[in-house]
Short mmCIF file of C-alpha atoms in Angstrom, two decimals:
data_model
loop_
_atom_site.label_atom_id
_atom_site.label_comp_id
_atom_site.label_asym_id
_atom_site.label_seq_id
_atom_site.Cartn_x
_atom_site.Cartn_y
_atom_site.Cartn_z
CA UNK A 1 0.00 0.00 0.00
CA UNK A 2 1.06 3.25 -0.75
CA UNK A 3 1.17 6.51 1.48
CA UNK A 4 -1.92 7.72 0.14
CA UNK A 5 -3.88 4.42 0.79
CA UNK A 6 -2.69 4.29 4.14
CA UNK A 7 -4.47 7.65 4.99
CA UNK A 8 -7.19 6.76 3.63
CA UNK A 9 -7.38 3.90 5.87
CA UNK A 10 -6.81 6.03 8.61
CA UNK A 11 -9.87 8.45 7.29
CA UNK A 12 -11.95 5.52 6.93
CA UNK A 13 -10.58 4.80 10.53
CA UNK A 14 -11.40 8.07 11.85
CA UNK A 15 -15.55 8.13 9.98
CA UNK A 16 -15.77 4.59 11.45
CA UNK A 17 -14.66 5.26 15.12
CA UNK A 18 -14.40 8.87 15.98
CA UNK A 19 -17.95 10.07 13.94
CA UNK A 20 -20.22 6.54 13.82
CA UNK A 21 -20.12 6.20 10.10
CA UNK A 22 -19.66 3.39 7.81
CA UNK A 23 -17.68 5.66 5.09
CA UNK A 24 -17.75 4.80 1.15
CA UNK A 25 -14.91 3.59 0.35
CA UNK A 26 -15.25 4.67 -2.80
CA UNK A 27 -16.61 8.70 -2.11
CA UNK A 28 -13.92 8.66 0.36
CA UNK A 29 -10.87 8.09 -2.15
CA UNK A 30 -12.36 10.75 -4.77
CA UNK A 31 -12.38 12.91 -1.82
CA UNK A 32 -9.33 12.52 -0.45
CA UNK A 33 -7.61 12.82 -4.17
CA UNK A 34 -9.23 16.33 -4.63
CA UNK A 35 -7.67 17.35 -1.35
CA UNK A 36 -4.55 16.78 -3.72
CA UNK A 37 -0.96 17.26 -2.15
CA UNK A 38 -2.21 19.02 1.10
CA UNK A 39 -3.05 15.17 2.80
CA UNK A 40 1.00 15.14 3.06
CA UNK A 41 1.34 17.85 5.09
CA UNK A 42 0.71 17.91 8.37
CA UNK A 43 -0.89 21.08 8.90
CA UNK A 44 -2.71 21.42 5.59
CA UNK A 45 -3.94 17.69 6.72
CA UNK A 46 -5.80 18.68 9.03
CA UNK A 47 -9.06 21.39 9.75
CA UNK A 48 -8.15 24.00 12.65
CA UNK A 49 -11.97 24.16 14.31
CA UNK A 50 -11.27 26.74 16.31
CA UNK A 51 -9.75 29.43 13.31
CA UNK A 52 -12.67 31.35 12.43
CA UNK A 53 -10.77 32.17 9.19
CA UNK A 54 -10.28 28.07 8.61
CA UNK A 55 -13.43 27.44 8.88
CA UNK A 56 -13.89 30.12 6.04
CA UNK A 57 -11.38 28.90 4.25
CA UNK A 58 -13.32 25.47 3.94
CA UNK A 59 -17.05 27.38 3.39
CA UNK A 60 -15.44 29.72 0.53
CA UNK A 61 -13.10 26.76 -0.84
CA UNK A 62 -14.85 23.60 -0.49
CA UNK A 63 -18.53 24.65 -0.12
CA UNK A 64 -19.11 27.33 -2.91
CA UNK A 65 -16.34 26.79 -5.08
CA UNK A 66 -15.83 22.82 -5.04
CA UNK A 67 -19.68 21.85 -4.29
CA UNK A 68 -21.18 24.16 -5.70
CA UNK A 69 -23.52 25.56 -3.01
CA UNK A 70 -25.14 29.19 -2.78
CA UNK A 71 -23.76 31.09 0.14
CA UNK A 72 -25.99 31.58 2.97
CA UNK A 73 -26.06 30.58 6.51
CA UNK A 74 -26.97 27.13 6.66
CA UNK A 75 -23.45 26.45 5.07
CA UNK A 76 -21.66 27.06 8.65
CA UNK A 77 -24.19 25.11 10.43
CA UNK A 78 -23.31 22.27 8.11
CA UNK A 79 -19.52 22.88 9.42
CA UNK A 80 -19.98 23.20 12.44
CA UNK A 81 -22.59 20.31 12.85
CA UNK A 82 -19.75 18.15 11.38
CA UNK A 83 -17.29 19.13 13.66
CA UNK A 84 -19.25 18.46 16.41
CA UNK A 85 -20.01 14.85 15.03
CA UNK A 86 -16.17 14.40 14.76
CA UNK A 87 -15.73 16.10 18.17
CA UNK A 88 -14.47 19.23 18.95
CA UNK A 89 -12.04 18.02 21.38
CA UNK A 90 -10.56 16.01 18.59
CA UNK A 91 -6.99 17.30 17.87
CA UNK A 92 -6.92 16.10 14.48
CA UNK A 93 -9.75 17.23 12.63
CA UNK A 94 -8.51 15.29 8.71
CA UNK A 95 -9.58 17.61 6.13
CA UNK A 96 -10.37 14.47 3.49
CA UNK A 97 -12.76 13.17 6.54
CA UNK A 98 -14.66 16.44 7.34
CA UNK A 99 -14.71 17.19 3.06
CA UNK A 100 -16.03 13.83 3.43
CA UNK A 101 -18.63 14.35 6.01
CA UNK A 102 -19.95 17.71 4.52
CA UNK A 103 -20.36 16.34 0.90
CA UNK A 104 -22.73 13.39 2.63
CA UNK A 105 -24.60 16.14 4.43
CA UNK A 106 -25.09 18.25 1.22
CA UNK A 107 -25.79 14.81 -0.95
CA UNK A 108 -23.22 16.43 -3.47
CA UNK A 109 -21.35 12.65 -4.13
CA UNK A 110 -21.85 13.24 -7.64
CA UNK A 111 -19.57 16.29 -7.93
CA UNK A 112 -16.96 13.05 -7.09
CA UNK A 113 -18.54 11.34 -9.86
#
């Protein structure tokens, strides 16, 4: 297995264990591919709950520009309802696994299609 498989198994880990889900395999790569080279680094890995501007960073980023969703409030309930599943006392918040998480929530798996 190569690097990127084995942090994918540690996503699917994470989804499993941390948040109660059984991930799809399958969503999960696609996912963790268009997170491209920032799964290798350890603080581009990883979502800092607690940075207001993060958290932007993921609503402007990943919401609007990757999903495809209209701006409006409901899209940093979504964030915050998934970091709250994944627990905010978490250290390591995975970016792939809360992209993950938030493109279940908005049923937007075909934008991975």
């Amino acid at each position: 297995m190569g690097k990127r498989d084995d942090l994918i198994a540690k996503y699917a880990d994470d989804l499993k264990n941390k948040c109660g889900m059984d991930p799809d395999m399958d969503l999960l790569t696609k996912v963790t591919i268009g997170c491209g080279p920032a799964i290798y680094n350890d603080d581009a890995s990883t979502v800092a709950a607690t940075q207001e501007g993060e958290l932007e960073t993921v609503r402007t980023n990943f919401l609007i520009k990757k999903l495809g969703l209209s701006d409006g409030p409901e899209l940093m309930e979504a964030i915050n309802a998934v970091i709250e599943t994944y627990g905010r006392s978490e250290r390591n918040k995975y970016r792939a696994v809360v992209y993950y998480m938030l493109t279940k929530h908005f049923g937007k798996e075909a934008v991975y299609g």
